[in-house]
Tab-separated table of C-alpha atoms and ligand atoms in Angstrom:
chain	number	residue	atom	x	y	z
A	1	UNK	CA	37.106	40.570	35.377
A	2	UNK	CA	38.087	38.565	32.318
A	3	UNK	CA	35.539	36.958	30.065
A	4	UNK	CA	36.542	33.910	28.070
A	5	UNK	CA	38.249	34.231	24.694
A	6	UNK	CA	35.352	32.452	23.064
A	7	UNK	CA	32.745	34.752	24.618
A	8	UNK	CA	34.642	37.822	23.494
A	9	UNK	CA	34.574	36.452	19.952
A	10	UNK	CA	30.770	36.115	19.870
A	11	UNK	CA	28.928	39.027	18.235
A	12	UNK	CA	25.326	39.903	18.986
A	13	UNK	CA	22.934	38.504	16.366
A	14	UNK	CA	22.748	41.312	13.811
A	15	UNK	CA	19.275	40.401	12.603
A	16	UNK	CA	18.015	40.660	16.168
A	17	UNK	CA	20.007	43.766	17.086
A	18	UNK	CA	18.887	45.725	14.020
A	19	UNK	CA	15.311	44.737	14.772
A	20	UNK	CA	15.777	45.788	18.413
A	21	UNK	CA	17.080	49.178	17.265
A	22	UNK	CA	14.042	49.604	14.993
A	23	UNK	CA	11.679	48.666	17.821
A	24	UNK	CA	13.415	51.101	20.168
A	25	UNK	CA	12.973	53.945	17.669
A	26	UNK	CA	9.316	52.938	17.286
A	27	UNK	CA	8.859	53.025	21.069
A	28	UNK	CA	10.243	56.590	20.966
A	29	UNK	CA	7.480	57.512	18.531
A	30	UNK	CA	9.411	57.295	15.249
A	31	UNK	CA	7.481	55.717	12.360
A	32	UNK	CA	10.053	53.067	11.464
A	33	UNK	CA	9.397	50.482	8.783
A	34	UNK	CA	10.948	47.291	10.088
A	35	UNK	CA	12.152	45.094	7.241
A	36	UNK	CA	14.848	43.503	9.422
A	37	UNK	CA	14.011	40.354	11.404
A	38	UNK	CA	12.238	37.540	9.625
A	39	UNK	CA	9.244	37.443	11.902
A	40	UNK	CA	5.672	36.985	10.613
A	41	UNK	CA	3.508	39.922	11.629
A	42	UNK	CA	0.496	37.592	12.009
A	43	UNK	CA	-0.867	36.580	15.382
A	44	UNK	CA	-0.434	32.979	16.463
A	45	UNK	CA	-3.591	31.092	15.331
A	46	UNK	CA	-6.476	31.185	17.832
A	47	UNK	CA	-6.704	27.401	18.275
A	48	UNK	CA	-3.002	27.276	19.129
A	49	UNK	CA	-3.353	29.996	21.750
A	50	UNK	CA	-6.427	28.251	23.179
A	51	UNK	CA	-4.536	24.955	23.467
A	52	UNK	CA	-1.903	26.749	25.535
A	53	UNK	CA	-4.531	28.341	27.783
A	54	UNK	CA	-6.127	24.932	28.287
A	55	UNK	CA	-2.731	23.444	29.102
A	56	UNK	CA	-2.235	26.008	31.868
A	57	UNK	CA	-5.720	25.360	33.249
A	58	UNK	CA	-5.038	21.618	33.131
A	59	UNK	CA	-1.846	22.237	35.118
A	60	UNK	CA	0.402	20.942	32.390
A	61	UNK	CA	3.170	22.880	34.070
A	62	UNK	CA	5.714	20.315	35.206
A	63	UNK	CA	8.919	19.127	33.559
A	64	UNK	CA	8.366	17.085	30.435
A	65	UNK	CA	10.795	14.602	28.939
A	66	UNK	CA	13.848	16.739	28.237
A	67	UNK	CA	13.931	15.698	24.577
A	68	UNK	CA	10.287	16.737	24.271
A	69	UNK	CA	6.826	15.454	25.081
A	70	UNK	CA	6.227	12.167	23.242
A	71	UNK	CA	2.971	13.371	21.636
A	72	UNK	CA	4.782	16.373	20.232
A	73	UNK	CA	7.597	14.232	18.883
A	74	UNK	CA	5.003	11.966	17.257
A	75	UNK	CA	3.278	14.983	15.713
A	76	UNK	CA	6.666	16.163	14.404
A	77	UNK	CA	7.286	12.715	12.884
A	78	UNK	CA	3.882	12.902	11.156
A	79	UNK	CA	4.650	16.327	9.745
A	80	UNK	CA	8.057	15.144	8.505
A	81	UNK	CA	6.436	12.061	6.945
A	82	UNK	CA	4.094	14.368	5.040
A	83	UNK	CA	7.170	15.758	3.314
A	84	UNK	CA	8.754	12.391	2.637
A	85	UNK	CA	10.971	11.991	5.699
A	86	UNK	CA	10.570	8.934	7.906
A	87	UNK	CA	11.640	9.477	11.521
A	88	UNK	CA	10.764	7.842	14.825
A	89	UNK	CA	10.197	9.869	18.012
A	90	UNK	CA	13.582	8.770	19.432
A	91	UNK	CA	15.230	10.589	16.527
A	92	UNK	CA	13.591	13.912	17.414
A	93	UNK	CA	14.763	16.485	19.958
A	94	UNK	CA	12.425	19.399	20.682
A	95	UNK	CA	14.433	22.575	21.221
A	96	UNK	CA	14.050	26.214	22.206
A	97	UNK	CA	13.715	27.389	18.626
A	98	UNK	CA	15.708	26.079	15.689
A	99	UNK	CA	18.747	28.149	16.688
A	100	UNK	CA	18.990	25.944	19.760
A	101	UNK	CA	18.721	22.820	17.591
A	102	UNK	CA	21.751	24.087	15.655
A	103	UNK	CA	23.642	24.675	18.892
A	104	UNK	CA	22.820	21.137	20.061
A	105	UNK	CA	23.825	19.716	16.700
A	106	UNK	CA	27.210	21.416	16.557
A	107	UNK	CA	27.847	20.618	20.232
A	108	UNK	CA	27.190	16.961	19.468
A	109	UNK	CA	29.422	16.587	16.411
A	110	UNK	CA	32.236	19.161	16.653
A	111	UNK	CA	35.519	18.783	18.507
A	112	UNK	CA	37.718	21.867	18.963
A	113	UNK	CA	39.296	22.797	15.632
A	114	UNK	CA	36.861	20.788	13.498
A	115	UNK	CA	35.762	22.648	10.391
A	116	UNK	CA	32.255	23.301	9.116
A	117	UNK	CA	31.742	24.447	5.529
A	118	UNK	CA	29.312	27.370	5.447
A	119	UNK	CA	28.148	28.680	2.052
A	120	UNK	CA	27.841	32.488	1.969
A	121	UNK	CA	25.583	34.365	2.002
A	122	UNK	CA	24.739	32.569	5.230
A	123	UNK	CA	22.353	33.226	8.073
A	124	UNK	CA	24.447	35.239	10.516
A	125	UNK	CA	24.081	32.992	13.589
A	126	UNK	CA	25.728	29.945	11.977
A	127	UNK	CA	29.166	31.473	12.383
A	128	UNK	CA	28.779	32.376	16.026
A	129	UNK	CA	27.200	29.054	16.949
A	130	UNK	CA	30.099	27.168	15.355
A	131	UNK	CA	32.553	29.444	17.175
A	132	UNK	CA	30.730	28.817	20.461
A	133	UNK	CA	31.567	25.108	20.273
A	134	UNK	CA	35.209	25.810	19.287
A	135	UNK	CA	34.586	24.778	15.694
A	136	UNK	CA	36.037	26.604	12.696
A	137	UNK	CA	33.584	28.014	10.140
A	138	UNK	CA	35.015	27.687	6.636
A	139	UNK	CA	33.086	30.219	4.589
A	140	UNK	CA	32.700	29.580	0.874
A	141	UNK	CA	31.444	32.561	-1.067
A	142	UNK	CA	28.881	31.328	-3.601
A	143	UNK	CA	28.613	32.996	-6.985
A	144	UNK	CA	25.791	35.117	-8.262
A	145	UNK	CA	25.950	33.265	-11.591
A	146	UNK	CA	25.306	30.035	-9.648
A	147	UNK	CA	22.287	31.742	-8.053
A	148	UNK	CA	24.131	31.821	-4.715
A	149	UNK	CA	24.235	28.033	-4.485
A	150	UNK	CA	27.305	26.073	-3.512
A	151	UNK	CA	28.565	23.505	-6.004
A	152	UNK	CA	30.252	20.155	-5.429
A	153	UNK	CA	33.473	21.616	-6.917
A	154	UNK	CA	33.483	24.447	-4.409
A	155	UNK	CA	32.869	21.969	-1.607
A	156	UNK	CA	35.773	19.862	-2.811
A	157	UNK	CA	38.096	22.896	-2.715
A	158	UNK	CA	36.994	23.820	0.804
A	159	UNK	CA	37.387	20.282	2.137
A	160	UNK	CA	40.299	19.415	4.460
A	161	UNK	CA	40.959	16.502	6.771
A	162	UNK	CA	39.421	18.609	9.571
A	163	UNK	CA	36.079	19.041	7.753
A	164	UNK	CA	33.366	17.528	9.864
A	165	UNK	CA	30.164	18.997	8.437
A	166	UNK	CA	28.586	21.333	5.916
A	167	UNK	CA	25.463	23.462	6.147
A	168	UNK	CA	22.683	23.565	3.591
A	169	UNK	CA	19.790	25.977	4.014
A	170	UNK	CA	17.034	25.605	1.442
A	171	UNK	CA	14.942	27.714	1.018
A	172	UNK	CA	17.731	30.052	1.895
A	173	UNK	CA	17.930	32.960	4.287
A	174	UNK	CA	18.830	35.621	3.051
A	175	UNK	CA	18.433	34.914	-0.691
A	176	UNK	CA	15.230	32.860	-0.955
A	177	UNK	CA	16.896	30.436	-3.384
A	178	UNK	CA	16.166	26.732	-3.305
A	179	UNK	CA	18.348	23.794	-4.228
A	180	UNK	CA	17.065	21.400	-6.882
A	181	UNK	CA	17.129	17.634	-6.528
A	182	UNK	CA	20.164	17.351	-8.834
A	183	UNK	CA	22.094	19.931	-6.857
A	184	UNK	CA	21.255	18.229	-3.574
A	185	UNK	CA	22.225	14.848	-5.002
A	186	UNK	CA	25.658	16.212	-5.915
A	187	UNK	CA	26.098	17.591	-2.384
A	188	UNK	CA	24.867	14.315	-0.883
A	189	UNK	CA	27.410	12.330	-2.947
A	190	UNK	CA	30.160	14.616	-1.674
A	191	UNK	CA	29.056	14.290	1.978
A	192	UNK	CA	28.769	10.508	1.768
A	193	UNK	CA	32.119	10.120	0.009
A	194	UNK	CA	33.877	12.288	2.613
A	195	UNK	CA	31.827	10.793	5.439
A	196	UNK	CA	30.822	14.146	6.919
A	197	UNK	CA	27.592	15.444	8.423
A	198	UNK	CA	25.115	17.676	6.661
A	199	UNK	CA	23.250	20.172	8.795
A	200	UNK	CA	20.115	20.811	6.778
A	201	UNK	CA	18.397	23.960	7.992
A	202	UNK	CA	14.822	23.491	6.751
A	203	UNK	CA	13.094	26.156	8.820
A	204	UNK	CA	11.651	27.713	5.630
A	205	UNK	CA	10.625	24.400	4.031
A	206	UNK	CA	6.927	25.234	4.386
A	207	UNK	CA	7.373	28.680	2.825
A	208	UNK	CA	7.691	27.704	-0.811
A	209	UNK	CA	5.859	29.643	-3.519
A	210	UNK	CA	5.718	27.304	-6.494
A	211	UNK	CA	4.128	23.864	-6.458
A	212	UNK	CA	6.305	23.041	-9.480
A	213	UNK	CA	9.511	23.261	-7.437
A	214	UNK	CA	8.677	21.837	-4.020
A	215	UNK	CA	11.092	21.736	-1.133
A	216	UNK	CA	13.335	18.662	-1.147
A	217	UNK	CA	15.192	17.563	1.951
A	218	UNK	CA	18.682	16.234	1.343
A	219	UNK	CA	17.902	13.618	4.000
A	220	UNK	CA	15.320	12.085	1.656
A	221	UNK	CA	17.914	11.196	-0.976
A	222	UNK	CA	18.945	7.751	0.238
A	223	UNK	CA	20.005	5.847	3.353
A	224	UNK	CA	23.625	6.972	3.315
A	225	UNK	CA	22.845	10.660	3.341
A	226	UNK	CA	19.863	10.193	5.687
A	227	UNK	CA	22.230	8.791	8.344
A	228	UNK	CA	24.587	11.738	8.001
A	229	UNK	CA	21.990	14.505	7.989
A	230	UNK	CA	20.731	16.492	10.936
A	231	UNK	CA	17.525	18.234	9.878
A	232	UNK	CA	16.825	21.421	11.796
A	233	UNK	CA	13.380	22.983	11.721
A	234	UNK	CA	10.909	24.879	13.869
A	235	UNK	CA	7.396	26.242	14.173
A	236	UNK	CA	8.254	29.951	14.378
A	237	UNK	CA	7.946	30.889	10.728
A	238	UNK	CA	5.213	28.550	9.525
A	239	UNK	CA	2.733	29.081	12.361
A	240	UNK	CA	3.671	32.648	13.416
A	241	UNK	CA	5.061	31.348	16.706
A	242	UNK	CA	8.415	33.126	16.979
A	243	UNK	CA	8.095	33.991	20.654
A	244	UNK	CA	7.004	30.516	21.726
A	245	UNK	CA	10.451	29.119	20.936
A	246	UNK	CA	9.721	25.680	19.570
A	247	UNK	CA	12.170	24.111	17.183
A	248	UNK	CA	13.408	20.577	16.683
A	249	UNK	CA	16.046	18.381	15.130
A	250	UNK	CA	15.590	15.072	13.327
A	251	UNK	CA	18.623	12.867	12.954
A	252	UNK	CA	20.169	9.463	13.416
A	253	UNK	CA	19.090	8.116	16.850
A	254	UNK	CA	22.646	8.079	18.211
A	255	UNK	CA	23.195	11.755	17.386
A	256	UNK	CA	19.725	12.574	18.734
A	257	UNK	CA	20.582	10.889	21.999
A	258	UNK	CA	23.849	12.886	22.253
A	259	UNK	CA	21.934	16.113	21.593
A	260	UNK	CA	19.273	15.177	24.152
A	261	UNK	CA	21.979	14.520	26.769
A	262	UNK	CA	23.484	17.933	26.096
A	263	UNK	CA	20.067	19.563	26.342
A	264	UNK	CA	19.249	17.710	29.591
A	265	UNK	CA	22.189	19.523	31.176
A	266	UNK	CA	21.549	22.937	29.691
A	267	UNK	CA	17.951	24.016	29.072
A	268	UNK	CA	16.029	20.798	29.936
A	269	UNK	CA	12.679	20.617	28.181
A	270	UNK	CA	11.120	23.364	26.114
A	271	UNK	CA	8.389	25.214	28.030
A	272	UNK	CA	5.610	22.657	28.638
A	273	UNK	CA	2.810	25.041	27.575
A	274	UNK	CA	4.561	25.891	24.318
A	275	UNK	CA	4.891	22.175	23.575
A	276	UNK	CA	1.115	21.702	23.841
A	277	UNK	CA	0.601	24.725	21.590
A	278	UNK	CA	3.027	23.160	19.122
A	279	UNK	CA	1.041	19.905	18.998
A	280	UNK	CA	-2.092	21.885	18.170
A	281	UNK	CA	-0.265	23.865	15.481
A	282	UNK	CA	1.096	20.720	13.822
A	283	UNK	CA	-2.203	18.821	14.059
A	284	UNK	CA	-4.669	21.608	13.256
A	285	UNK	CA	-2.760	24.678	12.116
A	286	UNK	CA	-2.118	23.912	8.483
A	287	UNK	CA	-5.090	25.775	6.996
A	288	UNK	CA	-4.085	28.980	8.743
A	289	UNK	CA	-0.475	28.399	7.682
A	290	UNK	CA	-1.651	28.036	4.061
A	291	UNK	CA	-3.517	31.370	4.319
A	292	UNK	CA	-0.385	33.064	5.660
A	293	UNK	CA	1.677	31.589	2.840
A	294	UNK	CA	-0.756	33.003	0.256
A	295	UNK	CA	-0.442	36.414	1.864
A	296	UNK	CA	3.375	36.186	1.850
A	297	UNK	CA	3.236	35.366	-1.851
A	298	UNK	CA	1.084	38.423	-2.513
A	299	UNK	CA	3.533	40.607	-0.573
A	300	UNK	CA	6.504	39.033	-2.336
A	301	UNK	CA	5.063	39.781	-5.763
A	302	UNK	CA	4.364	43.364	-4.771
A	303	UNK	CA	7.773	44.144	-3.250
A	304	UNK	CA	9.674	42.421	-6.078
A	305	UNK	CA	7.879	44.653	-8.580
A	306	UNK	CA	8.432	47.830	-6.566
A	307	UNK	CA	12.155	47.185	-6.041
A	308	UNK	CA	12.644	46.157	-9.683
A	309	UNK	CA	11.067	49.455	-10.753
A	310	UNK	CA	13.592	51.509	-8.772
A	311	UNK	CA	16.550	52.521	-10.949
A	312	UNK	CA	19.943	51.167	-9.754
A	313	UNK	CA	18.391	48.388	-7.642
A	314	UNK	CA	17.826	44.802	-8.692
A	315	UNK	CA	16.718	41.546	-7.106
A	316	UNK	CA	15.776	37.974	-7.924
A	317	UNK	CA	12.362	36.551	-7.218
A	318	UNK	CA	12.707	34.494	-4.044
A	319	UNK	CA	11.381	30.953	-4.489
A	320	UNK	CA	10.938	30.434	-0.776
A	321	UNK	CA	11.248	32.068	2.684
A	322	UNK	CA	10.218	35.721	3.074
A	323	UNK	CA	13.297	37.692	2.179
A	324	UNK	CA	14.285	39.795	-0.783
A	325	UNK	CA	18.029	40.049	-1.450
A	326	UNK	CA	18.539	43.382	-3.153
A	327	UNK	CA	21.697	44.291	-5.069
A	328	UNK	CA	22.778	47.761	-3.922
A	329	UNK	CA	26.228	47.771	-5.531
A	330	UNK	CA	25.243	50.653	-7.843
A	331	UNK	CA	24.524	52.837	-4.811
A	332	UNK	CA	28.062	52.591	-3.463
A	333	UNK	CA	30.491	55.490	-3.789
A	334	UNK	CA	27.920	58.284	-3.368
A	335	UNK	CA	27.720	60.420	-0.274
A	336	UNK	CA	24.406	60.344	1.580
A	337	UNK	CA	23.799	62.511	4.651
A	338	UNK	CA	27.499	63.435	4.713
A	339	UNK	CA	28.664	59.793	4.725
A	340	UNK	CA	30.236	58.013	1.783
A	341	UNK	CA	28.460	54.721	1.205
A	342	UNK	CA	31.297	52.206	1.020
A	343	UNK	CA	29.423	48.979	1.689
A	344	UNK	CA	26.058	47.410	2.453
A	345	UNK	CA	26.365	48.343	6.123
A	346	UNK	CA	26.605	52.035	5.156
A	347	UNK	CA	23.547	51.692	2.906
A	348	UNK	CA	21.538	50.039	5.686
A	349	UNK	CA	22.684	52.693	8.164
A	350	UNK	CA	21.610	55.546	5.872
A	351	UNK	CA	18.229	53.889	5.305
A	352	UNK	CA	17.718	53.535	9.038
A	353	UNK	CA	19.043	56.922	10.142
A	354	UNK	CA	17.608	59.137	7.411
A	355	UNK	CA	14.615	57.247	5.979
A	356	UNK	CA	13.587	55.178	9.016
A	357	UNK	CA	13.695	51.897	7.148
A	358	UNK	CA	15.384	48.966	8.904
A	359	UNK	CA	17.018	46.402	6.610
A	360	UNK	CA	19.863	43.951	7.187
A	361	UNK	CA	23.092	44.581	5.264
A	362	UNK	CA	24.542	41.558	3.488
A	363	UNK	CA	27.807	42.147	5.363
A	364	UNK	CA	25.963	40.432	8.239
A	365	UNK	CA	25.562	37.384	6.003
A	366	UNK	CA	29.192	37.268	4.885
A	367	UNK	CA	28.504	38.787	1.458
A	368	UNK	CA	29.092	42.194	-0.106
A	369	UNK	CA	26.777	44.681	-1.784
A	370	UNK	CA	23.241	43.529	-0.903
A	371	UNK	CA	20.569	44.382	1.615
A	372	UNK	CA	17.949	41.954	2.887
A	373	UNK	CA	14.326	43.036	3.076
A	374	UNK	CA	12.000	40.844	5.117
A	375	UNK	CA	8.491	40.960	3.698
A	376	UNK	CA	7.013	39.143	6.698
A	377	UNK	CA	5.534	42.467	7.649
A	378	UNK	CA	2.214	44.186	6.938
A	379	UNK	CA	1.223	45.305	3.447
A	380	UNK	CA	0.913	48.866	4.760
A	381	UNK	CA	4.547	48.775	5.880
A	382	UNK	CA	5.679	47.156	2.644
A	383	UNK	CA	4.006	49.873	0.558
A	384	UNK	CA	5.436	52.640	2.725
A	385	UNK	CA	8.885	51.024	3.021
A	386	UNK	CA	9.128	50.633	-0.765
A	387	UNK	CA	8.158	54.298	-1.160
A	388	UNK	CA	10.920	55.367	1.227
A	389	UNK	CA	13.556	53.219	-0.473
A	390	UNK	CA	12.528	54.731	-3.807
A	391	UNK	CA	12.815	58.212	-2.306
A	392	UNK	CA	16.266	57.359	-0.907
A	393	UNK	CA	17.457	56.517	-4.414
A	394	UNK	CA	15.705	59.513	-6.048
A	395	UNK	CA	17.020	61.976	-3.456
A	396	UNK	CA	20.617	60.894	-3.726
A	397	UNK	CA	21.285	59.652	-7.300
B	1	LIG	N1	15.902	34.080	11.614
B	1	LIG	C1	15.278	35.352	11.514
B	1	LIG	C2	16.113	36.309	10.674
B	1	LIG	O1	17.049	35.925	10.016
B	1	LIG	C3	14.914	35.890	12.889
B	1	LIG	C4	15.968	36.571	13.668
B	1	LIG	C5	17.109	35.692	14.017
B	1	LIG	O2	16.971	34.858	14.910
B	1	LIG	O3	18.111	35.813	13.350
B	1	LIG	O4	15.802	37.455	10.639
């Protein structure tokens, strides 16, 4: 039987499939170091789990409002206000993870053939989500000398009369770079002048390592850009709640209502128990989140040093998120395990097959010659994974 053209175009999420492969090898008894998916290794905080248990015992098990329980939307508004963003509950839609918020957002604003500017390296799922709603991703390769950040000039060149939106992701997955206020202001001017939407993926906004360069939301830069921005965020990364699937969007009320209508006919509300857990996380989870952030910083500093010490490899210090984007271009051309390494996918494959280290090749993010290491994993694994990567280079170069 035929599947639709659009479905046959959709690829499995590479971050998730590489992680699944690593977990499968682990289940078979192989000691794999999993640096692939960006998933905190910490347990969900105790008070959050307890709130969920209480919710079950209190029979909070019926449908909720499809756009999300009002208390949760209020708690989300409070947390956004704490970072300088004023929203009302009717502007919030609670979603099954932030990926789902992106799907709602593109479904609400894209007509078939509309273009979305996506700076590369990009998080892999953007492309497939845009394709799923019959949009056209217009990928703009950012430059290393611009620290992988898109400029207003590059946006101007990519713009056509079909451009409907652009994506900004700061702190960025996979590079860890963050946009400054000036850079965001230039992008905001462009978006306002062209009258297009900005999808601002802020899922790593709480994972920022320097108080001197805090996260800035493009939506906070004035009324005109606020109206045009759809902020996408979630609880997965900050509160170690990946499996609970709680994300949200914050936008103009009209767009929020369109997204809520779409959601009412697809997934309905997010799991009622998870919503109660999310309220507890937002209200009382910030101390634990701060402890986790300190630990991520410690791991970041360690892995940056280890990778920098390995000849032929180089990386920048990520300012946010929990990824290290490692330049492997000097490894290309050699033959490892009988295979010539032609690109980042070959490097990642050799690391997985021969050294049992799972990383994501930058090919998955629309960029050549890098691998992404997630350091949201235990210090034991980071130490051992760094040792294996060092051995990979020593053995073969
Ligand atoms: N967003 C994380 C990553 O990039 C989790 C996996 C996924 O959904 O892509 O690894």
